Coordinates of C-alpha atoms in Angstrom, one line a residue:
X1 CA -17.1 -23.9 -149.4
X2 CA -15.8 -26.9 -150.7
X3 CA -13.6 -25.0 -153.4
X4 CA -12.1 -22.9 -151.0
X5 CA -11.0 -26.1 -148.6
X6 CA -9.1 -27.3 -152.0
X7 CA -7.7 -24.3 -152.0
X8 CA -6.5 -24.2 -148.8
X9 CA -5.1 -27.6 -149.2
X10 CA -3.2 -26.4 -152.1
X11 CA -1.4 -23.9 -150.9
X12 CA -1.0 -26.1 -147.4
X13 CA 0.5 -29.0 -150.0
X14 CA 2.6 -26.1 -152.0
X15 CA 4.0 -25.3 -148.6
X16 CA 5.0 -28.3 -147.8
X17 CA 6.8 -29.3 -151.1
X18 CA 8.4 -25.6 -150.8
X19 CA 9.5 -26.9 -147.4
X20 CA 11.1 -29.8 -148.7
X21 CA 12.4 -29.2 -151.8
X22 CA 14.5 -26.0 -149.5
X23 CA 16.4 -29.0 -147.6
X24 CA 16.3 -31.4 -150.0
X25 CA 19.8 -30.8 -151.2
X26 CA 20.6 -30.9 -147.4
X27 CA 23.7 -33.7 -146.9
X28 CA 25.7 -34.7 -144.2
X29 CA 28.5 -37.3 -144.7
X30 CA 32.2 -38.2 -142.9
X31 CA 35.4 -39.8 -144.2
X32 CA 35.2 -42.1 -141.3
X33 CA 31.9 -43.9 -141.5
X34 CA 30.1 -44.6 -145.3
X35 CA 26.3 -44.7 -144.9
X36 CA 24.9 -48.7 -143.9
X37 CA 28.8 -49.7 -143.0
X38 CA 30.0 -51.0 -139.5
X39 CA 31.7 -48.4 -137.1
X40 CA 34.9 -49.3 -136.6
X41 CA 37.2 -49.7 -133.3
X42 CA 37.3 -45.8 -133.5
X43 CA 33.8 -45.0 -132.8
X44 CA 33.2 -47.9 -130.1
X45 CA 33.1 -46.7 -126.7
X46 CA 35.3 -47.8 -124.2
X47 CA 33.4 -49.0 -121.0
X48 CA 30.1 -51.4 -120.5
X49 CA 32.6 -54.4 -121.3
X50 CA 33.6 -52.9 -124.8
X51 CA 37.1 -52.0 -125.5
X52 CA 36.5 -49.2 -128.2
X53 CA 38.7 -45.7 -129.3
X54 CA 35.8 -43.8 -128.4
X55 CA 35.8 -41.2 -131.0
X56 CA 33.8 -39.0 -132.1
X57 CA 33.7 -39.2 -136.5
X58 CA 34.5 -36.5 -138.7
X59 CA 31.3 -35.0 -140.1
X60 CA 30.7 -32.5 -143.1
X61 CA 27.4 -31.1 -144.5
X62 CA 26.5 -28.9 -147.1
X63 CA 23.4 -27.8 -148.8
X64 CA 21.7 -26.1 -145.4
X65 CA 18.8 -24.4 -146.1
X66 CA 19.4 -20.4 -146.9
X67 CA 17.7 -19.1 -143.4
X68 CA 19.9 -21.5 -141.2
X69 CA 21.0 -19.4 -138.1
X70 CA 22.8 -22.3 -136.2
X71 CA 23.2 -26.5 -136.4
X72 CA 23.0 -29.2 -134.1
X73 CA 24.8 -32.5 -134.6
X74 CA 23.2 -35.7 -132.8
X75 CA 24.3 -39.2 -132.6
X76 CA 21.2 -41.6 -132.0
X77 CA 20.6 -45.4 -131.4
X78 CA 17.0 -46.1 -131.9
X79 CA 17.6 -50.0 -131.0
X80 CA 18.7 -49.2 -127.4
X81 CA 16.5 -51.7 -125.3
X82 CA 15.8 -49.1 -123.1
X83 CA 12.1 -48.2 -124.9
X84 CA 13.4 -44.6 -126.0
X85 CA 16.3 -45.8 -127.8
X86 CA 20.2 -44.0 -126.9
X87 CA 21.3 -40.6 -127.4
X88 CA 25.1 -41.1 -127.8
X89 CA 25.8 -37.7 -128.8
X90 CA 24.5 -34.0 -128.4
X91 CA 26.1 -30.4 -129.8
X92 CA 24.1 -27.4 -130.6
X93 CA 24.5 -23.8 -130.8
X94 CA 27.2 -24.4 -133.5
X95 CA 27.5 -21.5 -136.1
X96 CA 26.0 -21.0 -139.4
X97 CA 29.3 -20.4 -140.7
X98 CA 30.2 -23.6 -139.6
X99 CA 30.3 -26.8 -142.0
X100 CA 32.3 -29.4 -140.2
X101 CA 33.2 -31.4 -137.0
X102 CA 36.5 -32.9 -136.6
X103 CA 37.3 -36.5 -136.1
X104 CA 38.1 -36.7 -132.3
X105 CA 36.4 -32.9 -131.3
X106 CA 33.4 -35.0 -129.3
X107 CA 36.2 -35.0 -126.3
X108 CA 34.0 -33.9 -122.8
X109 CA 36.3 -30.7 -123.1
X110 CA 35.2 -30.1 -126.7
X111 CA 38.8 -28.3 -127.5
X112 CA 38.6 -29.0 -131.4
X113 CA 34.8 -28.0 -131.2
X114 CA 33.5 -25.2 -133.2
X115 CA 33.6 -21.8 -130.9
X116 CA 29.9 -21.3 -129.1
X117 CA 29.0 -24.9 -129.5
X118 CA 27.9 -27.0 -126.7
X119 CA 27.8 -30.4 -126.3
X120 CA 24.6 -31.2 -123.8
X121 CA 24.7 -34.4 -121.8
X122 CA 24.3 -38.0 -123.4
X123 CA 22.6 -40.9 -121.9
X124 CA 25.9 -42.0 -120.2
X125 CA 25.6 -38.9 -118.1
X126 CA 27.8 -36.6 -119.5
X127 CA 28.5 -34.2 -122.2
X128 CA 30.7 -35.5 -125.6
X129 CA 30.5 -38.1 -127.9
X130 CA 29.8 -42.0 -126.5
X131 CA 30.8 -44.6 -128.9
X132 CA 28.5 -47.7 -129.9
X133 CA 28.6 -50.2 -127.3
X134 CA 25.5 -52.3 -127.9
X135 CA 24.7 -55.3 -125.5
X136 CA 26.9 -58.7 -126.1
X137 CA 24.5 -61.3 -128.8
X138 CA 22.3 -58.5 -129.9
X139 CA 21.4 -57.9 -133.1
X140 CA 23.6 -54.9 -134.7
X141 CA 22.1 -51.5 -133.8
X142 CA 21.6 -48.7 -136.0
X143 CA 23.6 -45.4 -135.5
X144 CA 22.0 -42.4 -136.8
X145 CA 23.9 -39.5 -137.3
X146 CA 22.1 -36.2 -138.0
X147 CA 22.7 -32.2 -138.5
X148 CA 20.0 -30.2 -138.0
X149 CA 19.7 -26.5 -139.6
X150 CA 17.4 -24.6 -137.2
X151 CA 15.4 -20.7 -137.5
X152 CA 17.4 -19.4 -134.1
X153 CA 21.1 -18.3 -133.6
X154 CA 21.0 -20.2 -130.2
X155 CA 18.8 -22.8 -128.0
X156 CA 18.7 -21.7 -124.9
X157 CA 19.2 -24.6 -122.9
X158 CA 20.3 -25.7 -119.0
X159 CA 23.2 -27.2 -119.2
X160 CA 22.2 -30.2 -117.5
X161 CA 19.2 -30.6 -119.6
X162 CA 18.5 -34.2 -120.8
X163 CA 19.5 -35.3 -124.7
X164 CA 15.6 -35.3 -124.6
X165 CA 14.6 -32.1 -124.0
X166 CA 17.4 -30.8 -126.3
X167 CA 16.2 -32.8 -128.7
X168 CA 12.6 -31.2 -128.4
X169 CA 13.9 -28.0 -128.8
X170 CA 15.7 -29.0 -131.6
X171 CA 12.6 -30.1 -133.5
X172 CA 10.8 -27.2 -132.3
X173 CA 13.3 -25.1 -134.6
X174 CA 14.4 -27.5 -137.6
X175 CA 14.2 -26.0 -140.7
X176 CA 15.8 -29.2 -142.3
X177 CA 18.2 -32.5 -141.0
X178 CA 20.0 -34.5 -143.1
X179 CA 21.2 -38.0 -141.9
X180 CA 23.3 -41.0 -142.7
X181 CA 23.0 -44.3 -140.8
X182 CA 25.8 -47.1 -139.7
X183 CA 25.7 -50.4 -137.6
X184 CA 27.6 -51.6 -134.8
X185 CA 26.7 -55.1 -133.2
X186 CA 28.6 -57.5 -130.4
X187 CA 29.0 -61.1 -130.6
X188 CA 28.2 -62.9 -127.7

């Protein structure tokens, strides 16, 4: 009995390794924001008493793993102090064949976004990228930016579903993210 629990474990552990080593050369990165920087002007949103560009960064990933049937892009600040953090921005259903976003595409009409993408609504309400605008004297919140390769060609989603419940759907079909982070802080 108890070899056969090892050996279940085993194979569990190979799984897993199998699982990561697949997505482990998995990389997202833009020319507009370097990993740990400060967003700039561009990516600030303009409202909430901050005077930003509001746009939405260039991204680029490579290195999906090889059963990827669509991406989602999300835009996250876990610092919010709301108690479940910010969803600034939301896009899924983008292609397989797709490996980049465009500076400026996260526009509520989503022109320059790839065909078949959607961009669900954020936590200011509406659909399309929301720049950093953390309150005045906080400390400087983290801005995660994530793709996600997922198993299914398309979530089928409402189109006024929550960020949350897209982002539940989109862990219920990862088969890999890769992220980079940024800060963005207000003085008082």
């Amino acid at each position: 009995m108890h070899s056969r629990l090892r050996s279940v474990s085993l194979v569990a552990a190979l799984a897993a390794c199998a699982t990561l080593s697949q997505a482990a050369g998995f990389v997202l990165t833009s020319p507009n924001i370097k990993p740990g920087s400060t967003l700039t002007d561009a990516q600030v949103f303009n409202g909430f008493g901050c005077t930003g560009k509001n746009v939405s960064p260039a991204l680029k990933w490579s290195g999906a793993p090889k059963d990827t049937k669509s991406f989602a892009v999300t835009a996250y600040d876990p610092d919010a102090p709301t108690g479940s953090g910010w969803w600034h921005w939301v896009v899924y259903n983008i292609p397989a064949t797709v490996s980049e976003i465009p500076e400026g595409a996260g526009t509520a009409e989503g022109k320059s976004m790839p065909a078949g993408s959607v961009q669900g609504r954020t936590d200011f309400g509406a659909p399309g990228f929301g720049g950093a605008c953390p309150p005045a004297g906080d400390k400087p919140h983290r801005y995660i930016f994530t793709v996600y390769a997922l198993k299914t060609d398309k979530l089928d989603i409402p189109a006024d579903a929550t960020a949350a419940l897209v982002g539940f759907m989109i862990n219920a079909n990862k088969l890999g993210s890769a992220s980079f982070t940024a800060k963005y802080g207000r003085a008082k």
